[in-house]
């Protein structure tokens, strides 16, 4: 059974920092692309950052230069370092794991962690 468990969310003032973690189990972590997504109240879920199995990263324009995604395959964990946080970063942040094998895509999600940035 695949499990993705996020942690590290909380309340922070604008300009502050948080580091989110997502611990994965039940899958071959190193063979999965990983990503962070967020959903604010009344809005659709949006991509924040992704990292491939080879370590290539991609960011939403709104977080470029402020957020950094990284992965530790030895710990089966993906991180999201968030600096210079803004009130508009307030959302539930969820971890995603994706792998395509023999033409079939396997897609898993964590339960999410709340990030609230006060002005």
PDB file of C-alpha atoms in Angstrom:
ATOM      1  CA  UNK A   1       0.000   0.000   0.000  1.00  0.00           C
ATOM      2  CA  UNK A   2       1.444   3.330  -1.100  1.00  0.00           C
ATOM      3  CA  UNK A   3       1.490   6.098   1.482  1.00  0.00           C
ATOM      4  CA  UNK A   4       2.640   9.690   1.152  1.00  0.00           C
ATOM      5  CA  UNK A   5       2.734  11.578   4.435  1.00  0.00           C
ATOM      6  CA  UNK A   6       3.328  15.318   4.444  1.00  0.00           C
ATOM      7  CA  UNK A   7       4.573  17.322   7.403  1.00  0.00           C
ATOM      8  CA  UNK A   8       6.008  20.728   8.171  1.00  0.00           C
ATOM      9  CA  UNK A   9       3.043  22.956   7.500  1.00  0.00           C
ATOM     10  CA  UNK A  10       1.891  25.645   9.883  1.00  0.00           C
ATOM     11  CA  UNK A  11       1.336  29.325  10.463  1.00  0.00           C
ATOM     12  CA  UNK A  12       4.084  31.768   9.509  1.00  0.00           C
ATOM     13  CA  UNK A  13       4.340  35.508   9.016  1.00  0.00           C
ATOM     14  CA  UNK A  14       4.894  36.982   5.583  1.00  0.00           C
ATOM     15  CA  UNK A  15       8.570  36.886   4.706  1.00  0.00           C
ATOM     16  CA  UNK A  16       9.138  33.768   6.774  1.00  0.00           C
ATOM     17  CA  UNK A  17      10.149  30.267   5.791  1.00  0.00           C
ATOM     18  CA  UNK A  18       8.851  26.738   6.103  1.00  0.00           C
ATOM     19  CA  UNK A  19      10.156  23.377   4.959  1.00  0.00           C
ATOM     20  CA  UNK A  20       7.660  20.732   3.969  1.00  0.00           C
ATOM     21  CA  UNK A  21       8.526  17.047   3.931  1.00  0.00           C
ATOM     22  CA  UNK A  22       6.786  14.144   2.251  1.00  0.00           C
ATOM     23  CA  UNK A  23       7.746  10.655   3.372  1.00  0.00           C
ATOM     24  CA  UNK A  24       6.862   7.904   0.925  1.00  0.00           C
ATOM     25  CA  UNK A  25       6.393   4.208   1.535  1.00  0.00           C
ATOM     26  CA  UNK A  26       5.089   1.243  -0.418  1.00  0.00           C
ATOM     27  CA  UNK A  27       6.733   2.266  -3.675  1.00  0.00           C
ATOM     28  CA  UNK A  28      10.169   2.357  -5.283  1.00  0.00           C
ATOM     29  CA  UNK A  29      10.760   5.993  -4.454  1.00  0.00           C
ATOM     30  CA  UNK A  30      13.770   6.513  -6.714  1.00  0.00           C
ATOM     31  CA  UNK A  31      11.721   5.512  -9.760  1.00  0.00           C
ATOM     32  CA  UNK A  32       8.958   8.032  -9.152  1.00  0.00           C
ATOM     33  CA  UNK A  33       8.804  11.620 -10.227  1.00  0.00           C
ATOM     34  CA  UNK A  34       7.676  13.694  -7.254  1.00  0.00           C
ATOM     35  CA  UNK A  35       5.790  16.922  -6.992  1.00  0.00           C
ATOM     36  CA  UNK A  36       4.186  19.437  -4.705  1.00  0.00           C
ATOM     37  CA  UNK A  37       0.792  20.923  -5.481  1.00  0.00           C
ATOM     38  CA  UNK A  38      -1.378  23.359  -3.578  1.00  0.00           C
ATOM     39  CA  UNK A  39      -5.016  24.277  -3.349  1.00  0.00           C
ATOM     40  CA  UNK A  40      -6.286  27.483  -1.832  1.00  0.00           C
ATOM     41  CA  UNK A  41      -9.909  27.893  -0.703  1.00  0.00           C
ATOM     42  CA  UNK A  42     -12.203  28.367  -3.686  1.00  0.00           C
ATOM     43  CA  UNK A  43      -9.434  27.723  -6.190  1.00  0.00           C
ATOM     44  CA  UNK A  44      -8.308  24.798  -8.291  1.00  0.00           C
ATOM     45  CA  UNK A  45      -5.298  22.751  -7.342  1.00  0.00           C
ATOM     46  CA  UNK A  46      -2.137  24.052  -8.969  1.00  0.00           C
ATOM     47  CA  UNK A  47       1.356  22.750  -9.529  1.00  0.00           C
ATOM     48  CA  UNK A  48       4.027  24.234  -7.267  1.00  0.00           C
ATOM     49  CA  UNK A  49       7.149  22.236  -8.142  1.00  0.00           C
ATOM     50  CA  UNK A  50       8.221  18.892  -9.534  1.00  0.00           C
ATOM     51  CA  UNK A  51      11.410  16.875  -9.517  1.00  0.00           C
ATOM     52  CA  UNK A  52      12.207  14.005 -11.841  1.00  0.00           C
ATOM     53  CA  UNK A  53      13.957  10.762 -10.994  1.00  0.00           C
ATOM     54  CA  UNK A  54      17.114  12.345 -12.376  1.00  0.00           C
ATOM     55  CA  UNK A  55      16.784  15.449 -10.223  1.00  0.00           C
ATOM     56  CA  UNK A  56      15.533  17.887 -12.844  1.00  0.00           C
ATOM     57  CA  UNK A  57      13.217  20.467 -11.326  1.00  0.00           C
ATOM     58  CA  UNK A  58      10.337  22.593 -12.535  1.00  0.00           C
ATOM     59  CA  UNK A  59       8.570  25.443 -10.747  1.00  0.00           C
ATOM     60  CA  UNK A  60       5.441  27.496 -11.085  1.00  0.00           C
ATOM     61  CA  UNK A  61       6.308  31.054 -12.065  1.00  0.00           C
ATOM     62  CA  UNK A  62       4.750  32.324  -8.840  1.00  0.00           C
ATOM     63  CA  UNK A  63       7.303  30.493  -6.666  1.00  0.00           C
ATOM     64  CA  UNK A  64      10.456  30.626  -8.780  1.00  0.00           C
ATOM     65  CA  UNK A  65      13.368  32.004  -6.797  1.00  0.00           C
ATOM     66  CA  UNK A  66      11.562  31.478  -3.481  1.00  0.00           C
ATOM     67  CA  UNK A  67      10.833  27.745  -3.291  1.00  0.00           C
ATOM     68  CA  UNK A  68      13.205  24.806  -3.757  1.00  0.00           C
ATOM     69  CA  UNK A  69      12.203  21.197  -4.256  1.00  0.00           C
ATOM     70  CA  UNK A  70      14.650  18.419  -3.462  1.00  0.00           C
ATOM     71  CA  UNK A  71      14.626  14.700  -2.852  1.00  0.00           C
ATOM     72  CA  UNK A  72      16.559  12.234  -0.725  1.00  0.00           C
ATOM     73  CA  UNK A  73      16.184   8.785  -2.246  1.00  0.00           C
ATOM     74  CA  UNK A  74      17.925   7.160   0.721  1.00  0.00           C
ATOM     75  CA  UNK A  75      15.189   8.520   3.003  1.00  0.00           C
ATOM     76  CA  UNK A  76      12.315   8.127   0.524  1.00  0.00           C
ATOM     77  CA  UNK A  77      11.515  11.771   1.138  1.00  0.00           C
ATOM     78  CA  UNK A  78      10.867  14.839  -0.973  1.00  0.00           C
ATOM     79  CA  UNK A  79      11.167  18.344   0.448  1.00  0.00           C
ATOM     80  CA  UNK A  80       9.874  21.775  -0.371  1.00  0.00           C
ATOM     81  CA  UNK A  81      11.858  24.645   1.088  1.00  0.00           C
ATOM     82  CA  UNK A  82       9.692  27.763   1.037  1.00  0.00           C
ATOM     83  CA  UNK A  83      11.297  31.146   1.629  1.00  0.00           C
ATOM     84  CA  UNK A  84       9.983  34.703   1.439  1.00  0.00           C
ATOM     85  CA  UNK A  85       6.478  33.430   1.969  1.00  0.00           C
ATOM     86  CA  UNK A  86       3.546  35.606   0.945  1.00  0.00           C
ATOM     87  CA  UNK A  87      -0.093  35.564   2.080  1.00  0.00           C
ATOM     88  CA  UNK A  88      -1.042  34.285  -1.378  1.00  0.00           C
ATOM     89  CA  UNK A  89       0.990  31.136  -0.679  1.00  0.00           C
ATOM     90  CA  UNK A  90      -1.655  30.129   1.859  1.00  0.00           C
ATOM     91  CA  UNK A  91      -3.066  26.748   0.789  1.00  0.00           C
ATOM     92  CA  UNK A  92      -3.144  23.043   1.483  1.00  0.00           C
ATOM     93  CA  UNK A  93       0.060  21.596   0.061  1.00  0.00           C
ATOM     94  CA  UNK A  94      -0.036  18.031  -1.200  1.00  0.00           C
ATOM     95  CA  UNK A  95       2.661  15.640  -2.297  1.00  0.00           C
ATOM     96  CA  UNK A  96       2.380  13.614  -5.498  1.00  0.00           C
ATOM     97  CA  UNK A  97       4.252  10.590  -6.824  1.00  0.00           C
ATOM     98  CA  UNK A  98       4.041   9.530 -10.461  1.00  0.00           C
ATOM     99  CA  UNK A  99       5.517   6.624 -12.346  1.00  0.00           C
ATOM    100  CA  UNK A 100       4.797   5.290 -15.809  1.00  0.00           C
ATOM    101  CA  UNK A 101       5.412   1.582 -16.259  1.00  0.00           C
ATOM    102  CA  UNK A 102       4.568  -0.418 -19.361  1.00  0.00           C
ATOM    103  CA  UNK A 103       2.345   2.360 -20.635  1.00  0.00           C
ATOM    104  CA  UNK A 104       0.352   2.660 -17.437  1.00  0.00           C
ATOM    105  CA  UNK A 105       0.622   5.663 -15.148  1.00  0.00           C
ATOM    106  CA  UNK A 106       0.589   5.200 -11.396  1.00  0.00           C
ATOM    107  CA  UNK A 107      -0.380   8.381  -9.550  1.00  0.00           C
ATOM    108  CA  UNK A 108      -0.451   8.764  -5.769  1.00  0.00           C
ATOM    109  CA  UNK A 109      -1.330  11.646  -3.430  1.00  0.00           C
ATOM    110  CA  UNK A 110      -0.787  12.512   0.190  1.00  0.00           C
ATOM    111  CA  UNK A 111      -3.452  13.942   2.463  1.00  0.00           C
ATOM    112  CA  UNK A 112      -1.984  17.436   2.464  1.00  0.00           C
ATOM    113  CA  UNK A 113      -0.610  19.866   5.007  1.00  0.00           C
ATOM    114  CA  UNK A 114      -1.936  23.346   5.680  1.00  0.00           C
ATOM    115  CA  UNK A 115       0.303  26.352   5.149  1.00  0.00           C
ATOM    116  CA  UNK A 116      -1.013  29.689   6.358  1.00  0.00           C
ATOM    117  CA  UNK A 117       0.909  32.911   5.779  1.00  0.00           C
ATOM    118  CA  UNK A 118      -0.247  35.942   7.739  1.00  0.00           C
ATOM    119  CA  UNK A 119       0.295  39.494   6.547  1.00  0.00           C
TER     120      UNK A 119
END
